[in-house]
Tab-separated table of C-alpha atoms in Angstrom:
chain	number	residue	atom	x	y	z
A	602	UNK	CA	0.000	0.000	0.000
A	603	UNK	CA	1.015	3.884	-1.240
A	604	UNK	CA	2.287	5.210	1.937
A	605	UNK	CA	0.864	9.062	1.556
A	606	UNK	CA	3.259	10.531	4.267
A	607	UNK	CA	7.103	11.316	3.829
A	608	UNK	CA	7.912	11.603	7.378
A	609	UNK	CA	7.371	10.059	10.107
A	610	UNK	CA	4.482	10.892	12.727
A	611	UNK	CA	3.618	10.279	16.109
A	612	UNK	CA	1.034	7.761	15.104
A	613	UNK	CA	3.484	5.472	13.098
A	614	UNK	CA	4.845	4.460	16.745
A	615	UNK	CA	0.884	4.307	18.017
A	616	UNK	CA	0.958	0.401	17.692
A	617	UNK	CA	-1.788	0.596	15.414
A	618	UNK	CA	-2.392	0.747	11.019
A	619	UNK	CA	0.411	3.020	10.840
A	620	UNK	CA	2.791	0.861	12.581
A	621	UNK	CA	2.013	-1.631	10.925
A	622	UNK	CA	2.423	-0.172	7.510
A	623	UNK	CA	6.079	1.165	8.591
A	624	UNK	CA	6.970	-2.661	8.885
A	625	UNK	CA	5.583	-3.902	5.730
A	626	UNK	CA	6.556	-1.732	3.630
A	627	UNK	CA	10.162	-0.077	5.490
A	628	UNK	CA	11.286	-2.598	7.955
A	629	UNK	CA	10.496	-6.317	7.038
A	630	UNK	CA	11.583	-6.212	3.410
A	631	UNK	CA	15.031	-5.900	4.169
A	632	UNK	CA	15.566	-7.664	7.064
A	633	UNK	CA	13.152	-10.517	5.792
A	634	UNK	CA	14.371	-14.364	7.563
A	635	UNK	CA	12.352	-17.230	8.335
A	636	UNK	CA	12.560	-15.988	12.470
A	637	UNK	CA	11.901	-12.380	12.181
A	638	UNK	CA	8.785	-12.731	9.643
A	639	UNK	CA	6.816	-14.988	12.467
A	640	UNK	CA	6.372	-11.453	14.284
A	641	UNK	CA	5.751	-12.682	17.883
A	642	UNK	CA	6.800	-10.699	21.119
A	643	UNK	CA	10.056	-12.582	21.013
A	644	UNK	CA	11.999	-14.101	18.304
A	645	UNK	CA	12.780	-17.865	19.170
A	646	UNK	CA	16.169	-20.001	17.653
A	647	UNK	CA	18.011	-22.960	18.313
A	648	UNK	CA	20.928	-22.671	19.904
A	649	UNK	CA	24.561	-24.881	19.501
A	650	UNK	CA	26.388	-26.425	22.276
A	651	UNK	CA	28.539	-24.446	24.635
A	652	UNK	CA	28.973	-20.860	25.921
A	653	UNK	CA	27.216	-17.833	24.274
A	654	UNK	CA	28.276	-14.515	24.478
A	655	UNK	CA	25.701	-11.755	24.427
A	656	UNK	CA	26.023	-7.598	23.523
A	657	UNK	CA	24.122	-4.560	23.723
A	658	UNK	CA	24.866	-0.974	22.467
A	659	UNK	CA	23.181	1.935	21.424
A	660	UNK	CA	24.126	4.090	18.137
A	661	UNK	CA	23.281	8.345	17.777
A	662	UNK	CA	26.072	9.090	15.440
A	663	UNK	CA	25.987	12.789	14.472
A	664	UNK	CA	25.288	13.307	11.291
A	665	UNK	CA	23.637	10.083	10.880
A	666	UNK	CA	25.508	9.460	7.390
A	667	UNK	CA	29.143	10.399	6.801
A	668	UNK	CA	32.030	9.387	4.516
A	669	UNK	CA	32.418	5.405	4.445
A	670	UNK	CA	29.412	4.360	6.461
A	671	UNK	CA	26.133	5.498	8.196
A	672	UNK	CA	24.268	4.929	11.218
A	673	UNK	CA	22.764	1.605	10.549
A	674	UNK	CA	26.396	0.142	9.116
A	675	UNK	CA	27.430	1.435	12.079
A	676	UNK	CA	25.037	-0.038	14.271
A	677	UNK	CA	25.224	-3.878	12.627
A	678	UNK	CA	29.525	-2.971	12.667
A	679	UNK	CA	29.677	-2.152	15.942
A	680	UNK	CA	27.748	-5.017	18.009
A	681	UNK	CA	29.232	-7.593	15.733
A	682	UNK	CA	32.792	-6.146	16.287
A	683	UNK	CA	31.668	-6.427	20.192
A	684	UNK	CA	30.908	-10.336	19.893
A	685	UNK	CA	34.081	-10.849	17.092
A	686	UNK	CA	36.583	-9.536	19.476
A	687	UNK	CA	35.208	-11.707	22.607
A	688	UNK	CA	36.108	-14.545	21.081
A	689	UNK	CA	32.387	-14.835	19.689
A	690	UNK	CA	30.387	-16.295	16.119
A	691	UNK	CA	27.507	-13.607	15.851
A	692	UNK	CA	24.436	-14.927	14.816
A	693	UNK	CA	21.666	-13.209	15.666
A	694	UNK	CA	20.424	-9.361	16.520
A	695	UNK	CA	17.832	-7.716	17.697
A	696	UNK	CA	17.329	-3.818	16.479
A	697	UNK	CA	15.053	-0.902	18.587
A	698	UNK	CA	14.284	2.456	16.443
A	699	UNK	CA	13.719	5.489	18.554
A	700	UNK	CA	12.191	7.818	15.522
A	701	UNK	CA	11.692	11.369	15.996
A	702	UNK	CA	8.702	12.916	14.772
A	703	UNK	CA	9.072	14.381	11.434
A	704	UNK	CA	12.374	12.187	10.590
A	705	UNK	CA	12.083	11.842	6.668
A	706	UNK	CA	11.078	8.402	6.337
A	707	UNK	CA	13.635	8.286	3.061
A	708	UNK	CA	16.232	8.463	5.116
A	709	UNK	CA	14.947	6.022	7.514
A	710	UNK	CA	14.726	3.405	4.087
A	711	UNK	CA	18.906	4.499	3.654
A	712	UNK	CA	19.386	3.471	7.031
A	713	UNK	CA	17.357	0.341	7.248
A	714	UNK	CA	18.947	-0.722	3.635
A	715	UNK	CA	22.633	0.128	4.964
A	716	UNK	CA	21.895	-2.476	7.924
A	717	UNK	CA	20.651	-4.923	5.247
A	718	UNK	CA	23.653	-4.522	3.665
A	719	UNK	CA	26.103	-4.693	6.972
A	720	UNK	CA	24.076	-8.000	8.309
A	721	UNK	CA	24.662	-9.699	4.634
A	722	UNK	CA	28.459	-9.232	5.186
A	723	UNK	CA	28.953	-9.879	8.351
A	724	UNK	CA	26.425	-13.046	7.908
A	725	UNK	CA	24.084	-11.900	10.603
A	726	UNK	CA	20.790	-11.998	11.072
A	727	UNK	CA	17.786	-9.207	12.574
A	728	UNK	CA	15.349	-11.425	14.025
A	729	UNK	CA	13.180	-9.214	16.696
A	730	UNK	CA	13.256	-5.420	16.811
A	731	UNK	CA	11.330	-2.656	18.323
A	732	UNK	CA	9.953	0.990	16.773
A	733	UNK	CA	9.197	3.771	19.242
A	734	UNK	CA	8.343	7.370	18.153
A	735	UNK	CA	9.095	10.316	20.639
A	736	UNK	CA	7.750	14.623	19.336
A	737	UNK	CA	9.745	16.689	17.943
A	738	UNK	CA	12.663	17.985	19.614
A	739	UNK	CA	12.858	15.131	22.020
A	740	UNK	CA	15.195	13.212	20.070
A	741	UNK	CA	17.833	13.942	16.792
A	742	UNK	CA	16.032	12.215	13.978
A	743	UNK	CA	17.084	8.028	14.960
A	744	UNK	CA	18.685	6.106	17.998
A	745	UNK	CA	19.426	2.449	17.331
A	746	UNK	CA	19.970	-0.119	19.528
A	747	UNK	CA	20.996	-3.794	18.759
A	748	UNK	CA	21.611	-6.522	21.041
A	749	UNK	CA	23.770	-9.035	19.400
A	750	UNK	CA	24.270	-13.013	19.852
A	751	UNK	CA	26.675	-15.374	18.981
A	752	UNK	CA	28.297	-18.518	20.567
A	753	UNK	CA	32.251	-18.727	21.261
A	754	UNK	CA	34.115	-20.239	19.072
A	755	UNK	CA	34.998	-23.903	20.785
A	756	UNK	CA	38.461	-23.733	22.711
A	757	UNK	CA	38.879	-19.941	22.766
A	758	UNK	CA	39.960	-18.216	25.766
A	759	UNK	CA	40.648	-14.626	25.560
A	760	UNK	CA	41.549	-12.978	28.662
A	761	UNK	CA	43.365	-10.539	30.979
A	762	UNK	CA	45.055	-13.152	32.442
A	763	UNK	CA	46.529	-14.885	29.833
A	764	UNK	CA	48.580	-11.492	29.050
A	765	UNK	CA	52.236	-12.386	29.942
A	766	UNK	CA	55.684	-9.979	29.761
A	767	UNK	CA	56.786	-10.367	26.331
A	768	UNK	CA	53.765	-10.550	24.335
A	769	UNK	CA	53.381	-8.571	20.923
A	770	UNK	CA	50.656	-5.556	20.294
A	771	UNK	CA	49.186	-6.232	16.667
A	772	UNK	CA	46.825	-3.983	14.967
A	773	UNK	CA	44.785	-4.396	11.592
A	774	UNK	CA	45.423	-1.487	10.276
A	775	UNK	CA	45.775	2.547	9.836
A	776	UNK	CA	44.332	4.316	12.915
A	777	UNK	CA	41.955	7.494	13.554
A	778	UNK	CA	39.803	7.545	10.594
A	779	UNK	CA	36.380	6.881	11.889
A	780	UNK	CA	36.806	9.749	14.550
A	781	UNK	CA	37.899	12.296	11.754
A	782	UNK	CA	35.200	11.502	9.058
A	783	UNK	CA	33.172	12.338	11.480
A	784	UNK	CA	34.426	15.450	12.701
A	785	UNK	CA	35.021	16.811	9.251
A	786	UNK	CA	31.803	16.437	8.192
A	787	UNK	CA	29.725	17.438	11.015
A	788	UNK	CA	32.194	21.120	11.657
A	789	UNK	CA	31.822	21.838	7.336
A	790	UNK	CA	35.621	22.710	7.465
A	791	UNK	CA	35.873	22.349	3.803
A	792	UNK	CA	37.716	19.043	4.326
A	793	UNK	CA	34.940	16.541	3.886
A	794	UNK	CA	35.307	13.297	1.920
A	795	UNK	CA	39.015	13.556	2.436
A	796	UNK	CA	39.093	10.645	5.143
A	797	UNK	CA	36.621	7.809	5.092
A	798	UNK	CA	35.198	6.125	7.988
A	799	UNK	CA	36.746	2.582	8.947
A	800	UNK	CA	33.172	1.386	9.805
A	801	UNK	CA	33.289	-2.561	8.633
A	802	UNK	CA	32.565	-5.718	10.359
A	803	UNK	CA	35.435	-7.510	11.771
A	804	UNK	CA	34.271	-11.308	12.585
A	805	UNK	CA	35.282	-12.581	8.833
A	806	UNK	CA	38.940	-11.388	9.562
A	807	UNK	CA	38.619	-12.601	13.146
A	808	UNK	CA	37.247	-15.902	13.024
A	809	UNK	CA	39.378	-17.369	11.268
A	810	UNK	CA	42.455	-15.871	13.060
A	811	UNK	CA	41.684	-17.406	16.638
A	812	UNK	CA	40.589	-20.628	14.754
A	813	UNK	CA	44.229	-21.397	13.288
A	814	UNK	CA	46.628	-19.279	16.319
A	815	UNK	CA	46.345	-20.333	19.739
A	816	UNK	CA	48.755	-17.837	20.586
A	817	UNK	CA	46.305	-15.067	20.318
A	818	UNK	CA	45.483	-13.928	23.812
A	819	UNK	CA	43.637	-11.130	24.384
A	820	UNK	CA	41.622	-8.684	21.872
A	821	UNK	CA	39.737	-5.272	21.905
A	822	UNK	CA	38.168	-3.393	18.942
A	823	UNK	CA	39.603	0.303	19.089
A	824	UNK	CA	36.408	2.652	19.529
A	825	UNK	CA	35.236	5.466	21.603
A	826	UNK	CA	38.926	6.536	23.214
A	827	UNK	CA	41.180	5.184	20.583
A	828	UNK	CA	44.144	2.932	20.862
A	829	UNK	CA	45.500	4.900	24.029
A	830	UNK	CA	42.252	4.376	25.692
A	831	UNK	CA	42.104	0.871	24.929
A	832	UNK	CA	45.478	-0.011	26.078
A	833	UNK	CA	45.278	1.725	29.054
A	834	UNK	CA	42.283	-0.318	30.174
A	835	UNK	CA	44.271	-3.122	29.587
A	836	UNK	CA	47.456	-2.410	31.061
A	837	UNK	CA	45.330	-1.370	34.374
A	838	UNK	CA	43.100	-4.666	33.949
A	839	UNK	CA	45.914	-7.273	33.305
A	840	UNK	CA	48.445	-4.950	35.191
A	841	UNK	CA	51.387	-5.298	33.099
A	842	UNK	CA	52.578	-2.386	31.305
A	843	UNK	CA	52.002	-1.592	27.539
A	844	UNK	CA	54.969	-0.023	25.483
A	845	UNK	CA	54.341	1.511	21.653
A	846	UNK	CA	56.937	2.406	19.102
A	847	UNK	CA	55.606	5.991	17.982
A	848	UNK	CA	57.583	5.312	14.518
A	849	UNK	CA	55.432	1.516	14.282
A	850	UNK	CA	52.109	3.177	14.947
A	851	UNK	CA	49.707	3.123	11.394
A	852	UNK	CA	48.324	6.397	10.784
A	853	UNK	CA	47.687	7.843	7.749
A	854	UNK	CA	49.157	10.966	6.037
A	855	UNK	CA	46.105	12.497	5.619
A	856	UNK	CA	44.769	11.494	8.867
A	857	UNK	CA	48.373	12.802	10.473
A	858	UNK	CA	47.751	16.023	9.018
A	859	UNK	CA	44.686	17.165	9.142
A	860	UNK	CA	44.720	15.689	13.284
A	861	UNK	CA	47.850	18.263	13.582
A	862	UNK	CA	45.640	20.943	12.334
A	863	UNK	CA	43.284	20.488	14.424
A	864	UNK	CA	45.209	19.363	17.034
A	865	UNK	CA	43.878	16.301	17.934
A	866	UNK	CA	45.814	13.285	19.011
A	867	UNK	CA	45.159	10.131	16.434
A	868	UNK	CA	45.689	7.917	19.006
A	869	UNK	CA	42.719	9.048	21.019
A	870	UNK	CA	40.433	9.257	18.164
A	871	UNK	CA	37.760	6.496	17.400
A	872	UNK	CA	37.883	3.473	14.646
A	873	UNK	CA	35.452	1.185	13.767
A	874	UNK	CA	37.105	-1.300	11.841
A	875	UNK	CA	40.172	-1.716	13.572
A	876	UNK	CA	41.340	-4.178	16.345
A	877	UNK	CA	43.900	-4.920	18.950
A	878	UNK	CA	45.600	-8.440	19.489
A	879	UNK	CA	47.993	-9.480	22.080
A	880	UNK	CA	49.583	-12.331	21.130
A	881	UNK	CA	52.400	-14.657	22.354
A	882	UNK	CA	55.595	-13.110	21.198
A	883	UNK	CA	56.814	-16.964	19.136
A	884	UNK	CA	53.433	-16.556	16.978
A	885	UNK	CA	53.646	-13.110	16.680
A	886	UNK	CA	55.049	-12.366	13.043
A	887	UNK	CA	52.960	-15.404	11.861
A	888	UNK	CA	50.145	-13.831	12.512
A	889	UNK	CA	51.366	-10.655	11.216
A	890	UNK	CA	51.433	-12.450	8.177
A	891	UNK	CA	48.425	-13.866	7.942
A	892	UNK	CA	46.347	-10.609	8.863
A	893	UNK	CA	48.496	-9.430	5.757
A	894	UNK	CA	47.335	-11.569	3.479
A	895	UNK	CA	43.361	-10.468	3.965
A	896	UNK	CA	42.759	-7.594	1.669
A	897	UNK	CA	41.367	-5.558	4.714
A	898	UNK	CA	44.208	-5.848	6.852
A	899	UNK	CA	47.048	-4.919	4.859
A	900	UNK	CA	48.689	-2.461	6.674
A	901	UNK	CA	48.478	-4.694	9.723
A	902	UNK	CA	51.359	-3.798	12.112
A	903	UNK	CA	53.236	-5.403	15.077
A	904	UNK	CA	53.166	-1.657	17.326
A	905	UNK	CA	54.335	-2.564	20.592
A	906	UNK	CA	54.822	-5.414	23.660
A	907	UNK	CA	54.234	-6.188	26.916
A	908	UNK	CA	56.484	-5.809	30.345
A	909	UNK	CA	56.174	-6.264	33.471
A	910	UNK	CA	54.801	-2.889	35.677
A	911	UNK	CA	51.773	-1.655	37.225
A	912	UNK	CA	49.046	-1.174	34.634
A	913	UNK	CA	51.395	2.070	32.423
A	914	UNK	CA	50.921	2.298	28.419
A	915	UNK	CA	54.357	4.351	27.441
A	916	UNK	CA	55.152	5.682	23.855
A	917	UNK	CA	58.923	5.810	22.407
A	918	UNK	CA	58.596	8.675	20.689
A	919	UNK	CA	59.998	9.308	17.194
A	920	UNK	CA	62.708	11.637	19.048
A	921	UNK	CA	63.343	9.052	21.638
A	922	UNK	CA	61.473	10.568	24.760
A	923	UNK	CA	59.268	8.534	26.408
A	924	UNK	CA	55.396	9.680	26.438
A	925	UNK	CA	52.730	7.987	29.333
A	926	UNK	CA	49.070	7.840	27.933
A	927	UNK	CA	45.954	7.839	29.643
A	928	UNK	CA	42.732	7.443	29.122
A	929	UNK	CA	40.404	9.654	27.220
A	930	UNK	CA	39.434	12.658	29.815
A	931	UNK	CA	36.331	14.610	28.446
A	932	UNK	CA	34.649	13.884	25.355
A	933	UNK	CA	35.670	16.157	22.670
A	934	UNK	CA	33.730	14.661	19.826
A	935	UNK	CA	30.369	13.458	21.518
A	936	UNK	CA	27.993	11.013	19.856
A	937	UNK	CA	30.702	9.294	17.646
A	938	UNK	CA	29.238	6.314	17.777
């Protein structure tokens, strides 16, 4: 049915015709599956033998589409990443829309199609979901929120205590780019579409990593906080210290110079496509390789090691100085994520 309305109204969240019209015509198309269409108050699956891991997290990017991604990509990305790096198989997720009134319903078809799109690469599936809609001004066009499901791969054990004094820091690739796309395009500093989000899922690079190295210990994706907020949580967690090599850190010209511009620090700025792996120090350069070798993880890079100490991350500077990072204090770019 001809859907007269271009926006969306207070009534489309009322439970009633127009509800029921946003699903049939907006929602259920793209994420059709055999669990999803059966439309009852919860969404019921068989499960496989062994633990499960389970993820929640809410998305309110601003703007809600950028330069290499959107808010739905971002929302599918981003729980999935949360499962991949736990040592996890998604599976299933489950998707609540908080719609503000007068949110162009075209743009809420972009969004839904994007997370269509992310949940066909990543091999995922949207099988319950939930649609409020709150009056103008009360929210910024969409929220999402996806829980996420998968079961651990068999074996795996990825923990703070497994992270021993010698150990290698790996990375997937270049660092800071999510964070800046952002930035560029929300402050119109002329500089748009001259970095690209990272925003991708990580499980197919992943899996297949922690199926074939044992040696892999421990692993983090690199969001909200960047790599130095990341490693500082896991220095203090594991309480060994975490050394970098300033000159083995991945960030890209562009990246490197429009950060100095603006003088923002690369290392606190978010990804979402990129991980961290600690990993025993004799497997180390194998799996270096082998991250290589995938076409999204070329520029994969041993950056730094584990010693002993009290829970410090410490950068060798390019001059040879010695630099202590913390954690993230403030939030200068809100709603990344």
């Amino acid at each position: 049915m001809q859907d007269k309305y271009d926006i969306v109204l207070l009534s489309h969240g009322d439970g009633g015709l127009l509800t029921h019209r946003l699903l049939e015509k907006y929602f259920l198309p793209f994420f059709k599956n055999e669990i999803l269409e059966s439309l009852t108050d919860a969404a019921c699956f068989l499960v496989q033998p062994g633990r499960m891991a389970v993820t929640t997290d809410s998305f309110v990017v601003d703007p809600i589409f950028f330069p290499g991604g959107d808010l739905g990509k971002l929302a599918v990305c981003g729980t999935v990443n949360d499962l991949a790096v736990s040592g996890a198989k998604p599976s299933y997720l489950a998707a609540s829309f908080i719609l503000e009134e007068g949110f162009a319903l075209s743009e809420l078809e972009r969004i839904i199609e994007s997370m269509s799109l992310a949940c066909k690469e990543a091999d995922v599936q949207i099988i319950t979901g939930d649609t409020k809609v709150v009056g103008r001004g009360q929210a910024d066009k969409v929220y999402i929120t996806t829980t996420g499901i998968g079961y651990v791969l068999p074996e795996t054990n990825l923990a703070y205590f497994r992270i021993k004094p010698g150990d290698a820091v790996l990375v997937n690739g270049p660092l800071g780019e999510h964070g800046l796309a952002i930035m560029l395009q929300r402050e119109s500093l002329g500089l748009e579409n001259q970095v690209f989000s990272d925003c991708a899922p990580l499980n197919k690079i992943i899996e297949p990593l922690i199926k074939r190295f044992q040696g892999i210990k421990f692993m983090r994706d690199l969001t909200r906080g960047g790599l130095a907020t990341t490693a500082k949580e896991i220095a203090l967690a594991s309480g060994m210290d975490i050394w970098f090599d300033e000159t083995s850190l991945p960030v890209g010209k562009t990246v490197k110079g429009i950060a100095e511009l603006l003088g923002l620090d690369p290392l606190y700025l978010a990804n979402e496509g990129k991980f961290l792996t600690i990993v025993e120090a004799r497997e180390a350069e194998s799996v270096l390789s082998y991250l290589k070798n995938d076409c999204d993880a070329k520029e994969a890079c041993i950056i730094g090691e584990i010693r002993p100490g009290r829970g410090d991350v410490c950068l060798k500077t390019a001059l040879g100085g010695i630099r202590k990072l913390n954690m993230l204090a403030g939030a200068p770019l809100p709603r990344i994520c």
